[in-house]
GROMACS .gro file of C-alpha atoms in nm:
model
  152
    1UNK     CA    1 -15.118  -1.379  -9.296
    2UNK     CA    2 -15.485  -1.372  -9.245
    3UNK     CA    3 -15.693  -1.658  -9.362
    4UNK     CA    4 -15.379  -1.912  -9.384
    5UNK     CA    5 -15.386  -2.215  -9.183
    6UNK     CA    6 -15.107  -2.205  -8.932
    7UNK     CA    7 -14.914  -2.511  -8.924
    8UNK     CA    8 -14.704  -2.647  -8.619
    9UNK     CA    9 -14.387  -2.478  -8.722
   10UNK     CA   10 -14.590  -2.142  -8.752
   11UNK     CA   11 -14.745  -2.193  -8.424
   12UNK     CA   12 -14.378  -2.244  -8.273
   13UNK     CA   13 -14.274  -1.912  -8.420
   14UNK     CA   14 -14.581  -1.731  -8.310
   15UNK     CA   15 -14.554  -1.878  -7.971
   16UNK     CA   16 -14.172  -1.762  -7.945
   17UNK     CA   17 -14.248  -1.397  -8.066
   18UNK     CA   18 -14.514  -1.353  -7.816
   19UNK     CA   19 -14.307  -1.484  -7.511
   20UNK     CA   20 -14.075  -1.257  -7.628
   21UNK     CA   21 -14.328  -0.995  -7.638
   22UNK     CA   22 -14.447  -1.057  -7.316
   23UNK     CA   23 -14.783  -1.135  -7.435
   24UNK     CA   24 -14.886  -1.440  -7.234
   25UNK     CA   25 -15.265  -1.379  -7.294
   26UNK     CA   26 -15.169  -1.422  -7.656
   27UNK     CA   27 -14.948  -1.705  -7.607
   28UNK     CA   28 -15.219  -1.879  -7.421
   29UNK     CA   29 -15.494  -1.782  -7.702
   30UNK     CA   30 -15.260  -2.012  -7.940
   31UNK     CA   31 -15.443  -2.312  -7.777
   32UNK     CA   32 -15.748  -2.470  -7.883
   33UNK     CA   33 -16.060  -2.418  -7.646
   34UNK     CA   34 -15.986  -2.777  -7.544
   35UNK     CA   35 -15.624  -2.797  -7.581
   36UNK     CA   36 -15.396  -2.955  -7.347
   37UNK     CA   37 -15.053  -2.856  -7.168
   38UNK     CA   38 -14.863  -3.117  -6.980
   39UNK     CA   39 -14.545  -3.088  -6.795
   40UNK     CA   40 -14.438  -3.467  -6.777
   41UNK     CA   41 -14.136  -3.356  -6.534
   42UNK     CA   42 -14.344  -3.137  -6.307
   43UNK     CA   43 -14.231  -3.170  -5.919
   44UNK     CA   44 -14.487  -3.260  -5.653
   45UNK     CA   45 -14.743  -2.967  -5.602
   46UNK     CA   46 -14.673  -2.834  -5.943
   47UNK     CA   47 -14.934  -2.888  -6.224
   48UNK     CA   48 -14.888  -3.186  -6.463
   49UNK     CA   49 -15.189  -3.115  -6.686
   50UNK     CA   50 -15.361  -2.809  -6.784
   51UNK     CA   51 -15.698  -2.866  -6.995
   52UNK     CA   52 -15.838  -2.617  -7.182
   53UNK     CA   53 -15.722  -2.248  -7.322
   54UNK     CA   54 -15.878  -2.078  -7.025
   55UNK     CA   55 -15.664  -2.286  -6.758
   56UNK     CA   56 -15.329  -2.214  -6.991
   57UNK     CA   57 -15.412  -1.832  -6.977
   58UNK     CA   58 -15.470  -1.853  -6.595
   59UNK     CA   59 -15.143  -2.052  -6.568
   60UNK     CA   60 -14.958  -1.795  -6.774
   61UNK     CA   61 -15.131  -1.488  -6.608
   62UNK     CA   62 -14.848  -1.394  -6.389
   63UNK     CA   63 -14.562  -1.551  -6.583
   64UNK     CA   64 -14.394  -1.212  -6.615
   65UNK     CA   65 -14.391  -1.134  -6.264
   66UNK     CA   66 -14.143  -1.415  -6.237
   67UNK     CA   67 -13.945  -1.420  -6.538
   68UNK     CA   68 -13.897  -1.170  -6.815
   69UNK     CA   69 -13.767  -1.326  -7.135
   70UNK     CA   70 -13.546  -1.124  -7.340
   71UNK     CA   71 -13.421  -1.350  -7.647
   72UNK     CA   72 -13.467  -1.680  -7.767
   73UNK     CA   73 -13.100  -1.793  -7.797
   74UNK     CA   74 -13.142  -2.110  -7.993
   75UNK     CA   75 -13.412  -2.284  -8.180
   76UNK     CA   76 -13.448  -2.603  -8.348
   77UNK     CA   77 -13.786  -2.735  -8.470
   78UNK     CA   78 -13.771  -3.093  -8.583
   79UNK     CA   79 -14.037  -3.211  -8.808
   80UNK     CA   80 -14.208  -3.583  -8.743
   81UNK     CA   81 -14.373  -3.847  -8.952
   82UNK     CA   82 -14.711  -3.664  -8.842
   83UNK     CA   83 -14.760  -3.341  -9.008
   84UNK     CA   84 -14.964  -3.213  -8.707
   85UNK     CA   85 -14.641  -3.272  -8.487
   86UNK     CA   86 -14.317  -3.110  -8.425
   87UNK     CA   87 -14.069  -3.162  -8.171
   88UNK     CA   88 -13.911  -2.805  -8.080
   89UNK     CA   89 -13.567  -2.755  -7.880
   90UNK     CA   90 -13.524  -2.395  -7.772
   91UNK     CA   91 -13.323  -2.197  -7.511
   92UNK     CA   92 -13.457  -1.862  -7.362
   93UNK     CA   93 -13.248  -1.598  -7.196
   94UNK     CA   94 -13.389  -1.355  -6.946
   95UNK     CA   95 -13.408  -1.213  -6.626
   96UNK     CA   96 -13.566  -1.337  -6.280
   97UNK     CA   97 -13.771  -1.046  -6.157
   98UNK     CA   98 -13.725  -1.118  -5.775
   99UNK     CA   99 -13.344  -1.110  -5.788
  100UNK     CA  100 -13.267  -0.917  -6.125
  101UNK     CA  101 -13.048  -1.227  -6.211
  102UNK     CA  102 -13.004  -1.366  -6.566
  103UNK     CA  103 -13.175  -1.653  -6.647
  104UNK     CA  104 -13.106  -1.915  -6.907
  105UNK     CA  105 -13.332  -2.217  -6.953
  106UNK     CA  106 -13.342  -2.504  -7.208
  107UNK     CA  107 -13.693  -2.655  -7.312
  108UNK     CA  108 -13.790  -2.967  -7.546
  109UNK     CA  109 -14.171  -2.920  -7.611
  110UNK     CA  110 -14.374  -3.167  -7.844
  111UNK     CA  111 -14.647  -2.977  -8.007
  112UNK     CA  112 -14.957  -3.116  -8.171
  113UNK     CA  113 -15.158  -2.868  -8.391
  114UNK     CA  114 -15.508  -2.901  -8.512
  115UNK     CA  115 -15.716  -2.642  -8.710
  116UNK     CA  116 -15.408  -2.405  -8.670
  117UNK     CA  117 -15.430  -2.410  -8.300
  118UNK     CA  118 -15.211  -2.580  -8.024
  119UNK     CA  119 -15.403  -2.904  -7.937
  120UNK     CA  120 -15.147  -3.048  -7.712
  121UNK     CA  121 -14.815  -2.930  -7.598
  122UNK     CA  122 -14.598  -3.141  -7.384
  123UNK     CA  123 -14.327  -2.912  -7.200
  124UNK     CA  124 -14.023  -3.096  -7.098
  125UNK     CA  125 -13.836  -2.858  -6.869
  126UNK     CA  126 -13.618  -2.929  -6.557
  127UNK     CA  127 -13.795  -2.798  -6.233
  128UNK     CA  128 -13.421  -2.836  -6.081
  129UNK     CA  129 -13.283  -2.619  -6.326
  130UNK     CA  130 -13.550  -2.372  -6.293
  131UNK     CA  131 -13.518  -2.329  -5.959
  132UNK     CA  132 -13.146  -2.309  -5.944
  133UNK     CA  133 -13.201  -2.022  -6.207
  134UNK     CA  134 -13.433  -1.834  -5.998
  135UNK     CA  135 -13.203  -1.842  -5.686
  136UNK     CA  136 -13.442  -2.049  -5.480
  137UNK     CA  137 -13.557  -2.434  -5.426
  138UNK     CA  138 -13.807  -2.653  -5.594
  139UNK     CA  139 -14.051  -2.563  -5.344
  140UNK     CA  140 -14.040  -2.217  -5.394
  141UNK     CA  141 -14.065  -2.205  -5.765
  142UNK     CA  142 -14.356  -2.440  -5.718
  143UNK     CA  143 -14.512  -2.197  -5.493
  144UNK     CA  144 -14.455  -1.924  -5.702
  145UNK     CA  145 -14.607  -2.055  -6.013
  146UNK     CA  146 -14.900  -2.229  -5.829
  147UNK     CA  147 -14.965  -1.895  -5.614
  148UNK     CA  148 -14.914  -2.074  -5.307
  149UNK     CA  149 -14.693  -2.011  -5.018
  150UNK     CA  150 -14.392  -2.214  -5.022
  151UNK     CA  151 -14.383  -2.559  -4.834
  152UNK     CA  152 -14.111  -2.612  -4.596
   0.00000   0.00000   0.00000
């Protein structure tokens, strides 16, 4: 809908559509130029905060080298008293690239929108669950997404 401002709910729907389309550059493009992506439960060595659309784009650049999302199997969007903020619960099915094992991960995100873009996104996911799904340790998961070798 060109010209129509995107609501927080619209941004959630578009983000999930782009995730399934494996369009991580488009996904990152939903962020405001100075938008923030936070991981409150990040393990040591994993980024806890990314500032700016370019940082989000760089972080997501190799996402599909690790996980190929195939379906959003559940999704609930909770409206809040602030019309710019939604809380989203969702589950994603996919495949772990390195092992070809099935992947299912649950997420809770708090999304704040301003001007039709994501201004702030807090991503509450479990590094332990992700490491288990990917068949490795939290250190290996951290290294994979940080672009470093695993620390022993």
